[in-house]
Amino acid sequence: MSRETIRGGVRFTLPGCPNALAWTITTDLPPDPDAVVIHCTINRREHDPDFIETIEAFVDDWRQGLEAGMKA
């Protein structure tokens, strides 16, 4: 996994992933500087629904972890 600091957050990538999975976590940006945004992409327009479900669960796990950390 690679980690890169970007404007307003951080970008993670999985360089060895055949789908080029990448996700960013940003905050403090207009139009809602208090929002935390998680954006995840792959390099395919369409994919197996089961695979998409696992990506959605992965992003949701990140969201839950971030929310728990912000409340602590």
PDB file of C-alpha atoms in Angstrom:
ATOM      1  CA  MET A   1       0.000   0.000   0.000  1.00  0.00           C
ATOM      2  CA  SER A   2       1.206   3.489  -0.830  1.00  0.00           C
ATOM      3  CA  ARG A   3       0.253   6.641   1.063  1.00  0.00           C
ATOM      4  CA  GLU A   4       0.530  10.146  -0.359  1.00  0.00           C
ATOM      5  CA  THR A   5      -0.315  13.465   1.277  1.00  0.00           C
ATOM      6  CA  ILE A   6      -2.598  15.560  -0.941  1.00  0.00           C
ATOM      7  CA  ARG A   7      -4.349  18.914  -0.551  1.00  0.00           C
ATOM      8  CA  GLY A   8      -6.864  18.484   2.241  1.00  0.00           C
ATOM      9  CA  GLY A   9      -6.073  14.874   2.996  1.00  0.00           C
ATOM     10  CA  VAL A  10      -4.380  11.675   1.990  1.00  0.00           C
ATOM     11  CA  ARG A  11      -4.469   9.243  -0.951  1.00  0.00           C
ATOM     12  CA  PHE A  12      -3.933   5.513  -0.606  1.00  0.00           C
ATOM     13  CA  THR A  13      -3.199   3.190  -3.512  1.00  0.00           C
ATOM     14  CA  LEU A  14      -2.612  -0.516  -3.951  1.00  0.00           C
ATOM     15  CA  PRO A  15       0.057  -0.559  -6.689  1.00  0.00           C
ATOM     16  CA  GLY A  16      -0.127  -4.330  -7.168  1.00  0.00           C
ATOM     17  CA  CYS A  17      -3.919  -4.449  -7.426  1.00  0.00           C
ATOM     18  CA  PRO A  18      -5.105  -5.554 -10.901  1.00  0.00           C
ATOM     19  CA  ASN A  19      -7.977  -3.058 -10.560  1.00  0.00           C
ATOM     20  CA  ALA A  20      -5.730  -0.141  -9.502  1.00  0.00           C
ATOM     21  CA  LEU A  21      -7.748   0.437  -6.314  1.00  0.00           C
ATOM     22  CA  ALA A  22      -7.182   3.922  -4.905  1.00  0.00           C
ATOM     23  CA  TRP A  23      -9.002   5.927  -2.258  1.00  0.00           C
ATOM     24  CA  THR A  24      -8.723   9.421  -0.841  1.00  0.00           C
ATOM     25  CA  ILE A  25      -9.790  10.873   2.460  1.00  0.00           C
ATOM     26  CA  THR A  26     -10.194  14.643   2.455  1.00  0.00           C
ATOM     27  CA  THR A  27     -11.543  17.334   4.750  1.00  0.00           C
ATOM     28  CA  ASP A  28     -11.404  21.083   5.285  1.00  0.00           C
ATOM     29  CA  LEU A  29     -12.360  21.803   1.669  1.00  0.00           C
ATOM     30  CA  PRO A  30     -15.197  23.889   0.201  1.00  0.00           C
ATOM     31  CA  PRO A  31     -18.133  23.780  -0.019  1.00  0.00           C
ATOM     32  CA  ASP A  32     -18.294  21.955   3.355  1.00  0.00           C
ATOM     33  CA  PRO A  33     -15.016  22.297   5.259  1.00  0.00           C
ATOM     34  CA  ASP A  34     -16.338  20.220   8.171  1.00  0.00           C
ATOM     35  CA  ALA A  35     -17.122  17.190   6.001  1.00  0.00           C
ATOM     36  CA  VAL A  36     -14.847  14.188   5.707  1.00  0.00           C
ATOM     37  CA  VAL A  37     -15.053  12.712   2.209  1.00  0.00           C
ATOM     38  CA  ILE A  38     -13.910   9.216   1.268  1.00  0.00           C
ATOM     39  CA  HIS A  39     -13.641   8.629  -2.474  1.00  0.00           C
ATOM     40  CA  CYS A  40     -12.686   5.221  -3.881  1.00  0.00           C
ATOM     41  CA  THR A  41     -12.016   4.245  -7.502  1.00  0.00           C
ATOM     42  CA  ILE A  42     -10.945   1.321  -9.637  1.00  0.00           C
ATOM     43  CA  ASN A  43      -9.840   1.306 -13.255  1.00  0.00           C
ATOM     44  CA  ARG A  44     -12.916  -0.497 -14.580  1.00  0.00           C
ATOM     45  CA  ARG A  45     -16.283   0.897 -15.645  1.00  0.00           C
ATOM     46  CA  GLU A  46     -18.044  -2.330 -14.781  1.00  0.00           C
ATOM     47  CA  HIS A  47     -17.148  -5.181 -12.508  1.00  0.00           C
ATOM     48  CA  ASP A  48     -18.630  -8.236 -10.848  1.00  0.00           C
ATOM     49  CA  PRO A  49     -21.321  -7.140  -8.355  1.00  0.00           C
ATOM     50  CA  ASP A  50     -19.717  -9.223  -5.573  1.00  0.00           C
ATOM     51  CA  PHE A  51     -16.419  -7.403  -6.072  1.00  0.00           C
ATOM     52  CA  ILE A  52     -18.167  -4.019  -5.953  1.00  0.00           C
ATOM     53  CA  GLU A  53     -19.882  -5.093  -2.729  1.00  0.00           C
ATOM     54  CA  THR A  54     -16.512  -5.867  -1.125  1.00  0.00           C
ATOM     55  CA  ILE A  55     -15.182  -2.444  -2.141  1.00  0.00           C
ATOM     56  CA  GLU A  56     -18.262  -0.761  -0.668  1.00  0.00           C
ATOM     57  CA  ALA A  57     -17.765  -2.698   2.586  1.00  0.00           C
ATOM     58  CA  PHE A  58     -14.068  -1.718   2.602  1.00  0.00           C
ATOM     59  CA  VAL A  59     -14.928   1.988   2.268  1.00  0.00           C
ATOM     60  CA  ASP A  60     -17.641   1.688   4.917  1.00  0.00           C
ATOM     61  CA  ASP A  61     -15.102   0.139   7.320  1.00  0.00           C
ATOM     62  CA  TRP A  62     -12.803   3.131   6.748  1.00  0.00           C
ATOM     63  CA  ARG A  63     -15.707   5.519   7.358  1.00  0.00           C
ATOM     64  CA  GLN A  64     -16.678   3.796  10.607  1.00  0.00           C
ATOM     65  CA  GLY A  65     -13.081   3.793  11.821  1.00  0.00           C
ATOM     66  CA  LEU A  66     -12.645   7.483  11.064  1.00  0.00           C
ATOM     67  CA  GLU A  67     -15.919   8.384  12.755  1.00  0.00           C
ATOM     68  CA  ALA A  68     -14.977   6.369  15.849  1.00  0.00           C
ATOM     69  CA  GLY A  69     -11.575   8.064  15.973  1.00  0.00           C
ATOM     70  CA  MET A  70     -13.128  11.510  15.704  1.00  0.00           C
ATOM     71  CA  LYS A  71     -15.470  10.797  18.629  1.00  0.00           C
ATOM     72  CA  ALA A  72     -12.690   9.476  20.875  1.00  0.00           C
TER      73      ALA A  72
END
